PDB file of C-alpha atoms and ligand atoms in Angstrom:
ATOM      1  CA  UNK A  24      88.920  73.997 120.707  1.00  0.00           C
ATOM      2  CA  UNK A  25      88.580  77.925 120.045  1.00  0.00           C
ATOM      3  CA  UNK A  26      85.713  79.518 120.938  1.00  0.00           C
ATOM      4  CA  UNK A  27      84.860  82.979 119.629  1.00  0.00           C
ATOM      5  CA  UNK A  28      82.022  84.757 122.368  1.00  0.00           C
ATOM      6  CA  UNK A  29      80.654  88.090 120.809  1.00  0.00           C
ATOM      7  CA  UNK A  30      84.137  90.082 120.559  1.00  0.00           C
ATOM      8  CA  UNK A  31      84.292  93.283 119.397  1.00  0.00           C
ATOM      9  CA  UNK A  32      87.439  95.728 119.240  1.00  0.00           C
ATOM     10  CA  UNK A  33      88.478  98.943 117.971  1.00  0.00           C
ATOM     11  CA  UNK A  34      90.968 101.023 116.677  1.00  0.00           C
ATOM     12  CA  UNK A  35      90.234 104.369 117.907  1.00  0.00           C
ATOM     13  CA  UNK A  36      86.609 104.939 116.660  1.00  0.00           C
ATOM     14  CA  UNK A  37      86.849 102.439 114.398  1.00  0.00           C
ATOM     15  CA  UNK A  38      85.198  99.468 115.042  1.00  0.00           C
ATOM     16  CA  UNK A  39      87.172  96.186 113.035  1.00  0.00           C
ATOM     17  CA  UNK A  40      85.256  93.646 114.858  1.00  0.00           C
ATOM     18  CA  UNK A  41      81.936  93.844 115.656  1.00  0.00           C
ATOM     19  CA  UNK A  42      80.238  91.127 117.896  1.00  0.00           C
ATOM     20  CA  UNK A  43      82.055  88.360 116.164  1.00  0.00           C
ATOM     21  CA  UNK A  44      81.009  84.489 117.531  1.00  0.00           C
ATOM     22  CA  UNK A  45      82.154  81.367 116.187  1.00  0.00           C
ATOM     23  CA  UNK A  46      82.961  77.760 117.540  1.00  0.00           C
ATOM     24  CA  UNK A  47      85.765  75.685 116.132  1.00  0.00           C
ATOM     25  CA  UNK A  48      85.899  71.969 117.283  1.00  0.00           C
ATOM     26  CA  UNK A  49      88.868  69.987 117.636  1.00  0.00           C
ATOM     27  CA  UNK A  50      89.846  68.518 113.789  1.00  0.00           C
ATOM     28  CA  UNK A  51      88.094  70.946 112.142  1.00  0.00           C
ATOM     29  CA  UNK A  52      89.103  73.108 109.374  1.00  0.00           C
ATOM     30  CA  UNK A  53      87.149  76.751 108.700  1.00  0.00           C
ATOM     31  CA  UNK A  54      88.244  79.182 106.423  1.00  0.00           C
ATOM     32  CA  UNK A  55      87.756  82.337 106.596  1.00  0.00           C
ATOM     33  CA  UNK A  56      87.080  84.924 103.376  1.00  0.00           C
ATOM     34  CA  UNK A  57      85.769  88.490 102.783  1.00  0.00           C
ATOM     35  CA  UNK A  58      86.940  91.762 101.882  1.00  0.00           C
ATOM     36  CA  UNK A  59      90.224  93.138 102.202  1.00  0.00           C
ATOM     37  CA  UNK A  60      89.902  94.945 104.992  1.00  0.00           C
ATOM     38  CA  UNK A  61      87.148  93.409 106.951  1.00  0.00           C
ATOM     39  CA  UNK A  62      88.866  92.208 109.518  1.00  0.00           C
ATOM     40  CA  UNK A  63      90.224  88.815 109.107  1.00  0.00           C
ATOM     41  CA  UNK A  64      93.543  89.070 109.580  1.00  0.00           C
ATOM     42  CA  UNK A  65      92.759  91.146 112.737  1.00  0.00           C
ATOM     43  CA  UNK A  66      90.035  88.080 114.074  1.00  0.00           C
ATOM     44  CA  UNK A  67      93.446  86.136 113.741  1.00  0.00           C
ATOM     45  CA  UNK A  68      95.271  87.706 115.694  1.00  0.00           C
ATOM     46  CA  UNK A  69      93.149  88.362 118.319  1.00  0.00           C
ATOM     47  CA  UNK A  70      92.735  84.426 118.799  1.00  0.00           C
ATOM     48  CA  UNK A  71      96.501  84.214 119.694  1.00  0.00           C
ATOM     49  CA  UNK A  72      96.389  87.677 121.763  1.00  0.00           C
ATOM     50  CA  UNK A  73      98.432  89.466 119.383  1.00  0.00           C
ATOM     51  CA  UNK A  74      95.729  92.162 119.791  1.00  0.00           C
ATOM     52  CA  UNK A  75      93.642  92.832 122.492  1.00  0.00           C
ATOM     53  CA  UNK A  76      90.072  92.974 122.135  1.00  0.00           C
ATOM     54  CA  UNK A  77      87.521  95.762 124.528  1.00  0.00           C
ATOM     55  CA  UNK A  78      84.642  93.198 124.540  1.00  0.00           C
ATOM     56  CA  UNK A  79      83.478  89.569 124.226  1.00  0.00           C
ATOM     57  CA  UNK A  80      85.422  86.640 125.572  1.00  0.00           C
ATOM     58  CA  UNK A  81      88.337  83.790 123.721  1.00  0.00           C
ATOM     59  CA  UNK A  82      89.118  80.764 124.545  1.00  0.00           C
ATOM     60  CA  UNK A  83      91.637  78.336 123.262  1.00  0.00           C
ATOM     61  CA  UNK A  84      90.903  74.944 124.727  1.00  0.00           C
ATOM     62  CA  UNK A  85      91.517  75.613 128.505  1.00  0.00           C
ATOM     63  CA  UNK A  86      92.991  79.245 127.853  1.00  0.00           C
ATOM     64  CA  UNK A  87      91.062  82.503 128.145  1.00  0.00           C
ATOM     65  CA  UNK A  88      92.767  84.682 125.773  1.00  0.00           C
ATOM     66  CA  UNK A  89      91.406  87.464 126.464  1.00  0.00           C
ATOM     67  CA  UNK A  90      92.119  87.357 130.276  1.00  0.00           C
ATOM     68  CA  UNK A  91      94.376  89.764 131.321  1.00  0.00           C
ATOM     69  CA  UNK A  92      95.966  87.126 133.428  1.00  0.00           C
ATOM     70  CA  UNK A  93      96.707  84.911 131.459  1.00  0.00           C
ATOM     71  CA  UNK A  94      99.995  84.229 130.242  1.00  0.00           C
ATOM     72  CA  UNK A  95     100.335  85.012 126.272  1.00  0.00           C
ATOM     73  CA  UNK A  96     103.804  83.319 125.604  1.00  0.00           C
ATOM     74  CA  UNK A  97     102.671  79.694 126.592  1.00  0.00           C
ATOM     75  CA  UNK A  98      99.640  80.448 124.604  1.00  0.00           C
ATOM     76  CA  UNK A  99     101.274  81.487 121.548  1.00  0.00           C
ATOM     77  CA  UNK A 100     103.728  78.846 121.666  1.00  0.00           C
ATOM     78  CA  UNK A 101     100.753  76.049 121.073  1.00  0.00           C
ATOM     79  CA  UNK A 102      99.135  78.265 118.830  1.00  0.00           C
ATOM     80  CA  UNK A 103     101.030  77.910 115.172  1.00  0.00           C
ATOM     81  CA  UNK A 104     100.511  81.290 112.932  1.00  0.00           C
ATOM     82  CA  UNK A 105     101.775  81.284 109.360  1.00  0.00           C
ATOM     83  CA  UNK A 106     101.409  84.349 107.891  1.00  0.00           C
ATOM     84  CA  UNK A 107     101.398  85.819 104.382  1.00  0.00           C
ATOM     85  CA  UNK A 108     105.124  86.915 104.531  1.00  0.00           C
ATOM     86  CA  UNK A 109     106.939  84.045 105.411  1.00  0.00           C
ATOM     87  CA  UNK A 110     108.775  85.335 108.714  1.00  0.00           C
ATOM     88  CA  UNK A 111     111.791  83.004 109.245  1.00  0.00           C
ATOM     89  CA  UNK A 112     114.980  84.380 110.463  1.00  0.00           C
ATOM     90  CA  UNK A 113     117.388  85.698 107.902  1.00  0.00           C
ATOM     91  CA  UNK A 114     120.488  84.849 109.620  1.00  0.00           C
ATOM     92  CA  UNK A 115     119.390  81.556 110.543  1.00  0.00           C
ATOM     93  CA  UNK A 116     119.805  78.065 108.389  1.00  0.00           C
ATOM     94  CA  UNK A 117     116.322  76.263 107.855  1.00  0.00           C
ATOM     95  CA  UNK A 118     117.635  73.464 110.466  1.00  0.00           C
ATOM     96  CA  UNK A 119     118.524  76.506 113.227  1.00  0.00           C
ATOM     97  CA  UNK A 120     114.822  78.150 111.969  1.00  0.00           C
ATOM     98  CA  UNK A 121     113.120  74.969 113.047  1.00  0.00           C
ATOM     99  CA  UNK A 122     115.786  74.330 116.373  1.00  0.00           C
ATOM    100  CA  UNK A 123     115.147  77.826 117.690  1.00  0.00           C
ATOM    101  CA  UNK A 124     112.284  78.427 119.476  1.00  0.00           C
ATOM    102  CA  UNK A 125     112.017  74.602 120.469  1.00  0.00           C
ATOM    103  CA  UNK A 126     115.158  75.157 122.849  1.00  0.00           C
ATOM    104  CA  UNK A 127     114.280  78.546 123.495  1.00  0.00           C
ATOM    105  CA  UNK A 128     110.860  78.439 125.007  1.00  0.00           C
ATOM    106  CA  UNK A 129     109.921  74.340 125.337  1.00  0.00           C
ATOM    107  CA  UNK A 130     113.899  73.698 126.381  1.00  0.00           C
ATOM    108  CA  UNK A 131     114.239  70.645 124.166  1.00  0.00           C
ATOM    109  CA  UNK A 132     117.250  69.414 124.423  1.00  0.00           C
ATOM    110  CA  UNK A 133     118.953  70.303 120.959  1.00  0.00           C
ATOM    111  CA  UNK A 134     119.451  66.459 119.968  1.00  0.00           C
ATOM    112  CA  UNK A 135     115.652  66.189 120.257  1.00  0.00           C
ATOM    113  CA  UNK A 136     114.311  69.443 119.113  1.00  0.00           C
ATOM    114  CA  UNK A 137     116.724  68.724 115.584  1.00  0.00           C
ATOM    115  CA  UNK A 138     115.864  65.529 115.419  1.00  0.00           C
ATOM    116  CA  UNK A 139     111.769  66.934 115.389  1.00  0.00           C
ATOM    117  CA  UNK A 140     112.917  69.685 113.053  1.00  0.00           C
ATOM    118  CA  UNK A 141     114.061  67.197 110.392  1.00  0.00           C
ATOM    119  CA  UNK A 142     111.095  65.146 110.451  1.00  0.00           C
ATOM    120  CA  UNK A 143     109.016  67.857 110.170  1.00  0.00           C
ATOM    121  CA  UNK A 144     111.179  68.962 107.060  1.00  0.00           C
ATOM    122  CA  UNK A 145     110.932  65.653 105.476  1.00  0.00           C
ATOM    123  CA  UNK A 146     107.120  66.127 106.111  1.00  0.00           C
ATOM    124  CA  UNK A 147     106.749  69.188 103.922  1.00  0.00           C
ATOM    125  CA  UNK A 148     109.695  67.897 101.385  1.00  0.00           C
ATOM    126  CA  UNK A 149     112.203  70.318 102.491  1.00  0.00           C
ATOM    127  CA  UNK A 150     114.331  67.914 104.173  1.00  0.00           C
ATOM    128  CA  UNK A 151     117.463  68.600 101.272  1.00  0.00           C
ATOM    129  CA  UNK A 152     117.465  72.076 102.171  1.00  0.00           C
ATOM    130  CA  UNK A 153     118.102  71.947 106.173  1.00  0.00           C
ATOM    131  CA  UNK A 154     121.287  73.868 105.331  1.00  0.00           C
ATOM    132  CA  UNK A 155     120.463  76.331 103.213  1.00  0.00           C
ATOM    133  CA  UNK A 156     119.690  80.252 104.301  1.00  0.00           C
ATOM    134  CA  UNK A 157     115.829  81.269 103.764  1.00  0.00           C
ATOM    135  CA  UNK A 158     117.480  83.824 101.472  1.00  0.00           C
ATOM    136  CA  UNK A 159     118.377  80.683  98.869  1.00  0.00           C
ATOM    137  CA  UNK A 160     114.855  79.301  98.729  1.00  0.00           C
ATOM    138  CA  UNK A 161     112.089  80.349  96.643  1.00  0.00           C
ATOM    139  CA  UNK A 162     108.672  81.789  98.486  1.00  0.00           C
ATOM    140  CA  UNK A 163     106.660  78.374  98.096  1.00  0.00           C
ATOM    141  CA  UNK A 164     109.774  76.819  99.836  1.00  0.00           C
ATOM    142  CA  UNK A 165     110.201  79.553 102.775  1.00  0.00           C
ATOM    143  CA  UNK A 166     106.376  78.706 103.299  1.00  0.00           C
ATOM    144  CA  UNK A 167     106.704  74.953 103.671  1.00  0.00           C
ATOM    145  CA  UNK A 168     109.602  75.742 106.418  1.00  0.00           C
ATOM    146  CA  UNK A 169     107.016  77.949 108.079  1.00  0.00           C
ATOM    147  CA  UNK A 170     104.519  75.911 108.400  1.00  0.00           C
ATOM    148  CA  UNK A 171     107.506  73.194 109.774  1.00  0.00           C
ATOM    149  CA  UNK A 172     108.915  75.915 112.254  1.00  0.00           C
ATOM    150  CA  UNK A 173     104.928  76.310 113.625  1.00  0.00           C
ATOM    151  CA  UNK A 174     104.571  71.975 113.708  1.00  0.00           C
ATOM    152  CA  UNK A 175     108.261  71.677 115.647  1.00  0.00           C
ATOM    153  CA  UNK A 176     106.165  73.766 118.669  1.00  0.00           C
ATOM    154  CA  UNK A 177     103.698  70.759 118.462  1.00  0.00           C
ATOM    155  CA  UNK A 178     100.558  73.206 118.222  1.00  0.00           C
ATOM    156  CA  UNK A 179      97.061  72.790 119.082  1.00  0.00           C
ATOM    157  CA  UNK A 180      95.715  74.708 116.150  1.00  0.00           C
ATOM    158  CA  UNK A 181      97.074  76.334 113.213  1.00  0.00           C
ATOM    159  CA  UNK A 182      96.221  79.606 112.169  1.00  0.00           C
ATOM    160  CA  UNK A 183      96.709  80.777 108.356  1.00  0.00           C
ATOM    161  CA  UNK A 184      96.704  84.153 107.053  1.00  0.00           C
ATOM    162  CA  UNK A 185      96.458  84.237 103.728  1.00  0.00           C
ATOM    163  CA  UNK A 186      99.721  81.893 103.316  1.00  0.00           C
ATOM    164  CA  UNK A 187      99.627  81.407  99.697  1.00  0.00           C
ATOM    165  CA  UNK A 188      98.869  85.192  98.397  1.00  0.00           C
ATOM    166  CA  UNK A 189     102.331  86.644  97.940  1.00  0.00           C
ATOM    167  CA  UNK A 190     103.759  83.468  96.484  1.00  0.00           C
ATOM    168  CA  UNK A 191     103.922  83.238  92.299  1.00  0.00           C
ATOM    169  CA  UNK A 192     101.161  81.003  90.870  1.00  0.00           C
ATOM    170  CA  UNK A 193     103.598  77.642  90.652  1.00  0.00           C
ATOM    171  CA  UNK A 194     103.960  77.576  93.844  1.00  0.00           C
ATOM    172  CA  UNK A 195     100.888  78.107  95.426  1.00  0.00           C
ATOM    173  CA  UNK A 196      99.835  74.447  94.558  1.00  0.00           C
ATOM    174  CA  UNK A 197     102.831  72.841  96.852  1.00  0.00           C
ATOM    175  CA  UNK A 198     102.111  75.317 100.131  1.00  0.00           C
ATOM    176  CA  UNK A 199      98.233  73.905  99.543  1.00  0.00           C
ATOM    177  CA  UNK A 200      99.452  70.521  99.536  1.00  0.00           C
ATOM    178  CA  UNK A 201     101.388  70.855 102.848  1.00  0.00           C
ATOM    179  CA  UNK A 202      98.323  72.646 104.482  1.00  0.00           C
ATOM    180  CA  UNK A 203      96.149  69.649 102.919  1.00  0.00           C
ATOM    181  CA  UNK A 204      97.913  67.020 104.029  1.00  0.00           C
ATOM    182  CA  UNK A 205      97.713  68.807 107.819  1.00  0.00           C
ATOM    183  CA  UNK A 206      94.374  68.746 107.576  1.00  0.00           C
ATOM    184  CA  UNK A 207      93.303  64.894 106.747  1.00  0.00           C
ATOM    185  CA  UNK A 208      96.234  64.052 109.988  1.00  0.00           C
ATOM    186  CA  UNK A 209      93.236  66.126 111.748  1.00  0.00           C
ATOM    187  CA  UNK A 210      94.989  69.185 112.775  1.00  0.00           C
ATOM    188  CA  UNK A 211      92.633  72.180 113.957  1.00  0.00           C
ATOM    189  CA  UNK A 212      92.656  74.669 111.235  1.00  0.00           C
ATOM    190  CA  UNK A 213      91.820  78.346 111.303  1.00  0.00           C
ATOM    191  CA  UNK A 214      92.577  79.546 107.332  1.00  0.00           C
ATOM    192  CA  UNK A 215      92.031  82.908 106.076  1.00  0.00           C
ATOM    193  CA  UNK A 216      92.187  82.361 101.975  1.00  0.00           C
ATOM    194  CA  UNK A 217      90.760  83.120  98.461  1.00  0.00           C
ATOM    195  CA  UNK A 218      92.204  79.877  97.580  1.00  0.00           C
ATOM    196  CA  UNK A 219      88.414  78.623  96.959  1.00  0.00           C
ATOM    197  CA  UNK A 220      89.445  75.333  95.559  1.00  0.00           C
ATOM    198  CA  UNK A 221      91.241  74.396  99.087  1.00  0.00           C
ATOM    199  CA  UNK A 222      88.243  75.856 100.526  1.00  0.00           C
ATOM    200  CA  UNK A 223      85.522  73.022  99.067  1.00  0.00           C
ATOM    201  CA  UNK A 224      88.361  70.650  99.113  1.00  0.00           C
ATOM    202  CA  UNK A 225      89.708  70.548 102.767  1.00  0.00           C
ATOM    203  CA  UNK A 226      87.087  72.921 104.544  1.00  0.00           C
ATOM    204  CA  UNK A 227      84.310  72.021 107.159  1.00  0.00           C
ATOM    205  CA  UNK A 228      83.119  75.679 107.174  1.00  0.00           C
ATOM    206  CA  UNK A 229      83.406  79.027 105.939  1.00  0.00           C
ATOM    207  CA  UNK A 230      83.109  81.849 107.173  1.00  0.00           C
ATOM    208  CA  UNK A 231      82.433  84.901 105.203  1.00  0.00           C
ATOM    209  CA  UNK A 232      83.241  88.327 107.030  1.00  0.00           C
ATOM    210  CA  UNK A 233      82.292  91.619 106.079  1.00  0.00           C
ATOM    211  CA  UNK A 234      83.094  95.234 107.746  1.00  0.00           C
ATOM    212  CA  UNK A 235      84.124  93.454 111.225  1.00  0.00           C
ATOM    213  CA  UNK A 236      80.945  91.021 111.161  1.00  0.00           C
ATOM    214  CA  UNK A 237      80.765  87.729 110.769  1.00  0.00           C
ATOM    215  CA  UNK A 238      77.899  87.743 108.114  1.00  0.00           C
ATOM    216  CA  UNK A 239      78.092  84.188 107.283  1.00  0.00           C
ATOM    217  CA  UNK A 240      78.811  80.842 109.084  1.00  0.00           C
ATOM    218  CA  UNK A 241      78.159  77.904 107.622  1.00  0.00           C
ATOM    219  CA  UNK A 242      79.014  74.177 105.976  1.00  0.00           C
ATOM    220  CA  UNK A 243      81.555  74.822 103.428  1.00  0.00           C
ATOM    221  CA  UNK A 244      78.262  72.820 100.640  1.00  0.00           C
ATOM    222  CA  UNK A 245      75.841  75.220 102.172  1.00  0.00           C
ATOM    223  CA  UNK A 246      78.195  78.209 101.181  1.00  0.00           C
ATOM    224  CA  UNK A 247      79.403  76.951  97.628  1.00  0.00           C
ATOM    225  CA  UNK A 248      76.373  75.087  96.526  1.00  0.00           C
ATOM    226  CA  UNK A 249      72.883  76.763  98.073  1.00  0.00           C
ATOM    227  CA  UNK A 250      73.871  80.590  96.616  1.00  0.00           C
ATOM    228  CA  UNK A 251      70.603  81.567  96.693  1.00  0.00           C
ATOM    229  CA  UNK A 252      70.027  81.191 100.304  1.00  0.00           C
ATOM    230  CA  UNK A 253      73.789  82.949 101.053  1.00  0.00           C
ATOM    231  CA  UNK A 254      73.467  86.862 102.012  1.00  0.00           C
ATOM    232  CA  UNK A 255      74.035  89.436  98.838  1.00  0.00           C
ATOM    233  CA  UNK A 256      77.293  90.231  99.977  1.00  0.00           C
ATOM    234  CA  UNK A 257      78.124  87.070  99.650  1.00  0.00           C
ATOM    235  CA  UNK A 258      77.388  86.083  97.163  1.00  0.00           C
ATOM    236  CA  UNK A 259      78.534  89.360  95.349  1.00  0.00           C
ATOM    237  CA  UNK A 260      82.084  87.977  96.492  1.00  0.00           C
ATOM    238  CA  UNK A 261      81.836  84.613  95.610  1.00  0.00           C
ATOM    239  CA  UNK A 262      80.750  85.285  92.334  1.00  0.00           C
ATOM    240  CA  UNK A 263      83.645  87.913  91.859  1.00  0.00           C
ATOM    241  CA  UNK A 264      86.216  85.465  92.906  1.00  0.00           C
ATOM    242  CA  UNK A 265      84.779  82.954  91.153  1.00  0.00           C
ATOM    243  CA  UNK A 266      85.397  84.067  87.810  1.00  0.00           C
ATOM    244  CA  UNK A 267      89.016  84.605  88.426  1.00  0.00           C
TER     245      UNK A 267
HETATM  246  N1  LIG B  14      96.955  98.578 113.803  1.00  0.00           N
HETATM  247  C1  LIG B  14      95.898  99.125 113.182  1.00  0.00           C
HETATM  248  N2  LIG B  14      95.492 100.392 113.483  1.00  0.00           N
HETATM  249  C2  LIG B  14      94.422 100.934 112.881  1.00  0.00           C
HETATM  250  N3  LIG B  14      93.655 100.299 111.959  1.00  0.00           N
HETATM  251  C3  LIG B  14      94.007  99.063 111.618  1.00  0.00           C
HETATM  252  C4  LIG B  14      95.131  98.406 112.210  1.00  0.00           C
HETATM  253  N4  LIG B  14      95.214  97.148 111.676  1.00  0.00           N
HETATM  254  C5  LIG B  14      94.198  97.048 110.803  1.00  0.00           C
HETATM  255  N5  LIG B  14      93.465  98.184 110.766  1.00  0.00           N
HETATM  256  C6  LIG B  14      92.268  98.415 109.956  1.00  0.00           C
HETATM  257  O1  LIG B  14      91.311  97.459 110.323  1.00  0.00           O
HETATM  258  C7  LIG B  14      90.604  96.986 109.189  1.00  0.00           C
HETATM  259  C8  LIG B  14      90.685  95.481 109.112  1.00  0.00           C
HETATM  260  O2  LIG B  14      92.008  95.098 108.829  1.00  0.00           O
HETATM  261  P1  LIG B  14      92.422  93.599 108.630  1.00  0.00           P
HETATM  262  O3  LIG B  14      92.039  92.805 109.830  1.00  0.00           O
HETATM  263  O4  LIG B  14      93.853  93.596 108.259  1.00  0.00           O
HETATM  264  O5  LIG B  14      91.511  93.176 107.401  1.00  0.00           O
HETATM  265  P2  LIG B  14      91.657  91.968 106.379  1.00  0.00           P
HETATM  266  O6  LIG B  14      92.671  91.029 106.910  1.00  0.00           O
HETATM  267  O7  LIG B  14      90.284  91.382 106.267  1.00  0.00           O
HETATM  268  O8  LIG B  14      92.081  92.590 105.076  1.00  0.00           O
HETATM  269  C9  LIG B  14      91.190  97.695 107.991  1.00  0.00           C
HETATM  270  O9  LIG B  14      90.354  98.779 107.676  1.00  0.00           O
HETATM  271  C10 LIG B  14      92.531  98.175 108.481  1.00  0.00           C
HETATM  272  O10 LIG B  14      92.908  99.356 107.821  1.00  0.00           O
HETATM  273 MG1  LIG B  15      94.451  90.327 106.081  1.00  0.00          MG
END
């Protein structure tokens, strides 16, 4: 479903990815952890062509990403991001949030796209709140709409960035719960997280990233449960996160 082909990319002389490879199959969920700062959230959005890469190739199923030619707005349309700070529109009721871009860029007819949008919101338990502002709903609950607004473009994969780290430690459990339940309907996950419980729960793989590499790449047992046989870095962050 996405495959990865020795991309590298820089910012100026800096180098944030550095020969990165990886294969994700269709169903399969891989998260993705390391150090702030080693490029994670920039591997993300390189897979939807947020960001350009100089070298290496992506594909998304039949898509080259990284060809100039291709076009970028059907692309991103069937690939769902959530990101850490929950981006819906301010000025928008959850309903309208979910309505939006399904008449905008699939031109659903509005009768369809709302009636998707509300059983998307009953999905994530948000369906009470279709009129309400994102304003008037706490962080966990802007998240579950996100995740909603990224399902109403009826994506091929989902991408997370980090979507449970700015949220207060309550609600952390009900965004994980959403993303869970996404996963076992066999959804195509991409999820960059500390959250290592979701990680042995839900994961096929990890992925552990460090200064632009992908240093690790492997079956999400392999990673938790054979330490000795992980790299030191690693392990060094495993067993810092760990003991959180
Ligand atoms: N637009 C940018 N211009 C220059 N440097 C950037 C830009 N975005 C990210 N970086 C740098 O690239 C590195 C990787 O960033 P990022 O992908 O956000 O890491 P992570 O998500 O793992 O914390 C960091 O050192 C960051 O400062
Ligand atoms: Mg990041």
């Amino acid at each position: 479903m996405i495959e990865i082909k020795n991309v590298s990319k820089w910012y100026g002389d800096f180098k944030v990815l550095d020969d990165c490879s990886a294969v994700v199959s269709k169903g399969e969920v891989v998260v993705v952890c390391g150090p702030s700062g080693s490029g994670k959230s920039t591997l993300m959005k390189t897979v939807n062509g947020l960001e350009p890469v100089q070298q290496g190739e992506i594909r998304v199923a039949d898509t080259v990403v990284t060809d100039r030619k291709t076009r970028l707005t059907a692309l991103r349309s069937r690939v769902g991001m959530v990101f850490q700070h929950f981006e819906l529109f301010p000025h928008l009721n959850v309903l309208d949030n979910l309505v939006l871009a399904q008449t905008k860029v699939l031109k659903r007819p509005l009768a369809e796209a709302r009636e998707r949008a509300m059983l998307l919101l009953r999905r994530v338990d948000m369906e009470a709140f279709s009129e309400k502002f994102p304003g008037n709903l706490s962080g966990g609950q802007q998240q579950r709409v996100a995740v909603a607004r990224s399902l109403a473009m009826d994506p091929m994969v989902m991408l997370f960035d980090e979507p449970t780290s700015a949220l207060d430690p309550e609600m952390v459990g009900e965004v994980l719960e959403v993303m869970m339940q996404l996963a076992r309907e066999g959804m195509t996950m991409i999820v960059v997280t500390h959250e290592m419980g979701f990680a042995r729960k839900v994961s096929n793989r990890v992925i552990f990233m460090d200064r632009g590499r992908i240093v690790e790449d492997c079956p999400k047992d392999d990673f938790f449960e054979r330490r000795d046989e992980r790299s030191e870095r690693a392990r060094d962050f495993l067993d810092k996160i760990l003991q959180h």
